[in-house]
Coordinates of C-alpha atoms and ligand atoms in Angstrom, one line a residue:
X525 CA 119.5 141.9 54.2
X526 CA 118.7 138.3 53.4
X527 CA 117.5 136.1 56.3
X528 CA 120.0 133.5 57.4
X529 CA 118.8 129.8 57.7
X530 CA 115.4 128.3 57.0
X531 CA 112.3 130.3 57.5
X532 CA 110.8 129.2 60.8
X533 CA 107.3 127.6 61.2
X534 CA 105.7 130.6 62.7
X535 CA 106.4 132.7 59.6
X536 CA 105.0 130.0 57.3
X537 CA 102.8 127.1 58.6
X538 CA 101.6 128.8 61.9
X539 CA 101.0 132.1 60.1
X540 CA 98.9 130.6 57.3
X541 CA 95.1 131.3 57.2
X542 CA 94.0 127.7 57.3
X543 CA 96.2 126.8 60.2
X544 CA 95.2 129.9 62.2
X545 CA 91.5 129.2 61.5
X546 CA 92.0 125.6 62.6
X547 CA 93.6 126.6 65.9
X548 CA 91.1 129.4 66.5
X549 CA 88.3 126.8 66.5
X550 CA 89.8 124.8 69.3
X551 CA 88.4 125.2 72.8
X552 CA 88.9 122.3 75.2
X553 CA 91.7 121.5 77.6
X554 CA 93.3 118.1 77.0
X555 CA 92.8 115.5 79.8
X556 CA 96.4 115.8 81.2
X557 CA 96.1 119.6 81.2
X558 CA 92.8 119.3 83.1
X559 CA 94.4 117.0 85.6
X560 CA 97.3 119.3 86.1
X561 CA 95.2 122.5 86.5
X562 CA 92.9 120.7 88.9
X563 CA 96.1 119.8 90.9
X564 CA 97.2 123.4 91.0
X565 CA 93.7 124.0 92.3
X566 CA 92.5 127.2 94.1
X567 CA 96.0 128.8 93.8
X568 CA 95.1 129.3 90.1
X569 CA 92.6 132.0 91.0
X570 CA 95.3 134.2 92.5
X571 CA 97.8 133.6 89.7
X572 CA 99.3 135.6 86.9
X573 CA 99.3 133.1 84.0
X574 CA 101.4 133.2 80.9
X575 CA 99.8 131.1 78.1
X576 CA 102.8 130.8 75.8
X577 CA 102.3 129.5 72.3
X578 CA 98.7 130.2 72.8
X579 CA 97.8 129.6 69.1
X580 CA 94.2 130.4 68.4
X581 CA 93.2 130.4 72.1
X582 CA 92.2 126.8 72.8
X583 CA 93.4 127.0 76.4
X584 CA 92.2 130.6 76.8
X585 CA 88.6 129.4 76.9
X586 CA 89.0 127.5 80.1
X587 CA 91.8 129.2 81.9
X588 CA 91.5 133.0 81.4
X589 CA 88.6 133.4 83.8
X590 CA 90.1 131.0 86.3
X591 CA 93.2 133.1 87.0
X592 CA 93.7 136.6 88.3
X593 CA 95.6 137.9 85.3
X594 CA 95.9 136.3 81.9
X595 CA 98.4 136.9 79.1
X596 CA 98.3 134.9 75.9
X597 CA 101.4 135.0 73.8
X598 CA 102.6 133.6 70.6
X599 CA 105.5 134.3 68.2
X600 CA 103.1 134.0 65.2
X601 CA 101.5 137.5 64.8
X602 CA 98.4 136.1 62.9
X603 CA 97.7 133.8 65.9
X604 CA 97.7 136.7 68.3
X605 CA 95.5 138.7 65.9
X606 CA 93.0 135.8 65.8
X607 CA 92.9 135.6 69.6
X608 CA 92.3 139.4 69.9
X609 CA 89.4 139.0 67.5
X610 CA 88.0 135.9 69.2
X611 CA 88.3 137.2 72.7
X612 CA 87.4 140.9 72.1
X613 CA 84.7 140.9 74.7
X614 CA 86.9 139.3 77.4
X615 CA 89.7 141.7 76.5
X616 CA 87.4 144.6 77.0
X617 CA 85.6 143.4 80.1
X618 CA 88.1 141.2 81.9
X619 CA 91.5 142.6 81.0
X620 CA 92.9 139.6 79.0
X621 CA 95.9 140.5 77.0
X622 CA 97.5 138.9 73.9
X623 CA 101.0 139.8 72.7
X624 CA 103.5 138.6 70.1
X625 CA 106.3 137.0 72.2
X626 CA 109.1 134.7 71.3
X627 CA 109.7 132.0 74.0
X628 CA 113.4 132.2 73.4
X629 CA 113.7 135.8 74.6
X630 CA 110.7 137.1 76.5
X631 CA 110.2 140.8 77.2
X632 CA 109.1 140.2 80.8
X633 CA 110.8 141.0 84.2
X634 CA 112.1 138.1 86.2
X635 CA 109.5 136.3 88.4
X636 CA 106.5 138.0 86.7
X637 CA 104.3 134.9 86.5
X638 CA 102.9 132.2 88.8
X639 CA 102.1 129.8 86.0
X640 CA 103.6 129.4 82.6
X641 CA 101.8 127.0 80.1
X642 CA 103.5 126.1 76.9
X643 CA 100.8 123.8 75.5
X644 CA 100.5 121.2 72.7
X645 CA 104.2 120.7 72.1
X646 CA 104.9 124.3 71.3
X647 CA 108.4 123.9 72.8
X648 CA 109.2 121.3 70.1
X649 CA 109.0 124.1 67.5
X650 CA 111.5 126.5 69.0
X651 CA 114.4 124.7 67.4
X652 CA 116.8 122.2 68.8
X653 CA 119.5 124.7 69.8
X654 CA 117.0 126.9 71.6
X655 CA 115.1 124.3 73.6
X656 CA 117.2 124.8 76.7
X657 CA 117.0 128.6 76.2
X658 CA 113.2 128.5 76.1
X659 CA 113.0 126.4 79.3
X660 CA 115.5 128.8 81.0
X661 CA 113.3 131.7 79.9
X662 CA 110.2 130.0 81.4
X663 CA 112.2 129.5 84.6
X664 CA 113.3 133.1 84.7
X665 CA 109.9 134.7 84.2
X666 CA 108.3 132.3 86.9
X667 CA 108.5 133.2 90.5
X668 CA 110.2 130.6 92.7
X669 CA 107.7 127.8 93.3
X670 CA 105.7 128.9 90.2
X671 CA 104.2 126.2 87.9
X672 CA 105.5 125.2 84.5
X673 CA 103.1 123.1 82.4
X674 CA 104.0 121.8 79.0
X675 CA 103.9 118.9 76.6
X676 CA 106.4 117.5 74.1
X677 CA 106.4 114.9 71.3
X678 CA 107.5 111.5 72.6
X679 CA 110.3 109.9 70.6
X680 CA 109.3 106.5 72.0
X681 CA 106.1 106.8 70.0
X682 CA 108.1 107.2 66.8
X683 CA 109.9 103.9 67.1
X684 CA 107.5 101.8 69.2
X685 CA 108.2 98.6 67.5
X686 CA 105.8 96.9 69.8
X687 CA 103.2 99.5 68.8
X688 CA 100.4 97.0 68.1
X689 CA 100.6 95.7 71.7
X690 CA 100.7 99.1 73.2
X691 CA 98.6 101.2 70.9
X692 CA 96.1 99.0 69.1
X693 CA 96.2 98.3 65.4
X694 CA 94.8 101.6 64.0
X695 CA 97.3 103.8 66.0
X696 CA 100.1 101.4 65.0
X697 CA 99.3 101.8 61.3
X698 CA 99.1 105.6 61.6
X699 CA 102.4 105.7 63.5
X700 CA 104.1 103.5 60.9
X701 CA 102.8 105.7 58.1
X702 CA 103.9 108.9 59.7
X703 CA 107.3 107.3 60.5
X704 CA 107.9 106.2 56.9
X705 CA 107.0 109.7 55.7
X706 CA 109.6 111.1 58.1
X707 CA 112.1 108.5 56.9
X708 CA 111.7 109.7 53.4
X709 CA 112.4 113.3 54.4
X710 CA 115.1 112.6 56.9
X711 CA 117.3 110.1 55.0
X712 CA 119.5 109.2 57.9
X713 CA 116.7 108.7 60.4
X714 CA 117.5 105.2 61.6
X715 CA 120.4 106.2 63.8
X716 CA 118.0 108.2 65.9
X717 CA 116.4 105.2 67.5
X718 CA 119.3 105.0 69.9
X719 CA 119.1 108.7 70.8
X720 CA 117.4 110.6 73.5
X721 CA 116.0 113.4 71.4
X722 CA 116.0 114.5 67.8
X723 CA 114.9 117.3 65.6
X724 CA 113.2 116.0 62.5
X725 CA 111.5 117.5 59.5
X726 CA 107.8 117.0 60.2
X727 CA 105.9 116.1 57.0
X728 CA 102.6 117.4 58.5
X729 CA 103.9 120.9 59.4
X730 CA 106.7 121.1 56.8
X731 CA 109.3 122.3 59.3
X732 CA 111.5 121.1 62.1
X733 CA 109.9 119.5 65.2
X734 CA 111.6 117.9 68.2
X735 CA 110.9 114.5 69.6
X736 CA 112.2 113.5 72.9
X737 CA 112.3 110.5 75.3
X738 CA 110.4 111.0 78.5
X739 CA 113.4 110.6 80.8
X740 CA 115.4 113.1 78.7
X741 CA 112.4 115.5 79.0
X742 CA 112.6 115.1 82.7
X743 CA 116.4 115.6 82.8
X744 CA 116.3 118.7 80.6
X745 CA 113.6 120.3 82.6
X746 CA 115.3 119.7 86.0
X747 CA 118.6 120.9 84.5
X748 CA 117.0 124.3 83.7
X749 CA 116.1 125.0 87.4
X750 CA 112.8 123.1 88.0
X751 CA 111.9 120.6 90.7
X752 CA 109.0 118.6 92.0
X753 CA 108.3 117.3 88.5
X754 CA 105.4 115.1 87.5
X755 CA 104.9 113.4 84.2
X756 CA 101.4 112.7 82.8
X757 CA 100.3 110.4 79.9
X758 CA 97.7 111.3 77.3
X759 CA 94.9 110.0 79.5
X760 CA 95.8 112.3 82.3
X761 CA 97.4 109.7 84.5
X762 CA 100.4 110.7 86.6
X763 CA 103.3 108.4 85.9
X764 CA 105.8 108.4 88.8
X765 CA 107.8 105.2 88.3
X766 CA 110.9 106.1 86.2
X767 CA 110.7 102.6 84.5
X768 CA 107.2 103.2 83.4
X769 CA 108.1 106.8 82.3
X770 CA 110.9 105.3 80.2
X771 CA 108.5 102.9 78.5
X772 CA 105.7 105.4 77.7
X773 CA 104.7 105.3 74.1
X774 CA 102.0 107.9 74.0
X775 CA 102.5 110.4 71.1
X776 CA 103.1 113.2 73.5
X777 CA 103.8 113.5 77.2
X778 CA 103.0 116.2 79.8
X779 CA 105.1 117.9 82.4
X780 CA 104.1 119.8 85.5
X781 CA 107.1 121.1 87.4
X782 CA 107.8 123.9 90.0
X783 CA 110.4 126.6 89.5
X784 CA 113.2 125.9 92.0
X785 CA 112.8 127.7 95.4
Ligands
LIG1669 C1 100.9 123.2 68.0 S1 100.5 124.9 68.1 C2 99.6 124.9 69.6 C3 98.7 126.1 69.8 C4 97.9 126.1 71.1 N1 98.7 126.1 72.3 C5 96.9 124.9 71.2 O1 97.1 124.1 72.1 O2 96.0 124.9 70.4 C6 102.1 125.6 68.7 C7 102.1 127.1 68.8 O3 103.4 127.5 69.3 C8 103.8 128.7 68.7 N2 105.2 128.8 68.8 C9 106.2 128.2 68.1 N3 107.4 128.6 68.4 C10 107.2 129.6 69.3 C11 108.1 130.5 70.0 N4 109.4 130.4 69.8 N5 107.6 131.3 70.9 C12 106.2 131.4 71.1 N6 105.4 130.6 70.5 C13 105.8 129.7 69.6 C14 103.3 128.5 67.3 O4 103.2 129.8 66.6 C15 101.9 127.9 67.5 O5 100.9 128.8 67.6

């Protein structure tokens, strides 16, 4: 039977050899991730951690041996295969697991994990309609009080008209170049500047990608049953003031929230 709708990223872009190889070479936590996991602190060592959208295992390197039980999961089977090859020794000797899992419908019991990480804007790829579903799934598989850590593309970055002041000339030029590519592909893009979040065709990845304003990110996360939410910028600084959150123009922003108790 013919497949309905466009072929998703994970069957094209994220399943391609070059992209898998690229992600399987990555190995360092990003600054905000490091800040968040330091904040979770010693509790991590007793945790069951789900590393969702694990890609080629960038985050595995630093997290797998810091938790009690580690499961890396990705909807792209070639990413999972690359992780199994890359971490063969750790799988054998430390019980790491890697599985093909779709964030929109996870094959796990309720409250199976203490920490769910969906890193490097993986949530932006699940599709606009399924974003809330993916967040609700993360909430369902977390125990009450468990930690959700994820990042998302920042729509402010896309239309930061004061980009030179906030980002420096080089970043500004890059942003504008990217923005004009997106405009070419998404013809009616201008109306989005007044919106809270959008799904755009991303010229780099050739598929749809969501961009969201920081306050909307906060709102959507709380709406799906999370609390005690902290937002981080790209340098790993916690941004608590809602006015500052609303003005953030970093290309992506980071969330650390607890599953409601
Ligand atoms: C930008 S890559 C990030 C990979 C890795 N987390 C990293 O930081 O290097 C996003 C990953 O999310 C995965 N992904 C996209 N949609 C997904 C879904 N519905 N369920 C699980 N993983 C998904 C992609 O296959 C891809 O490996």
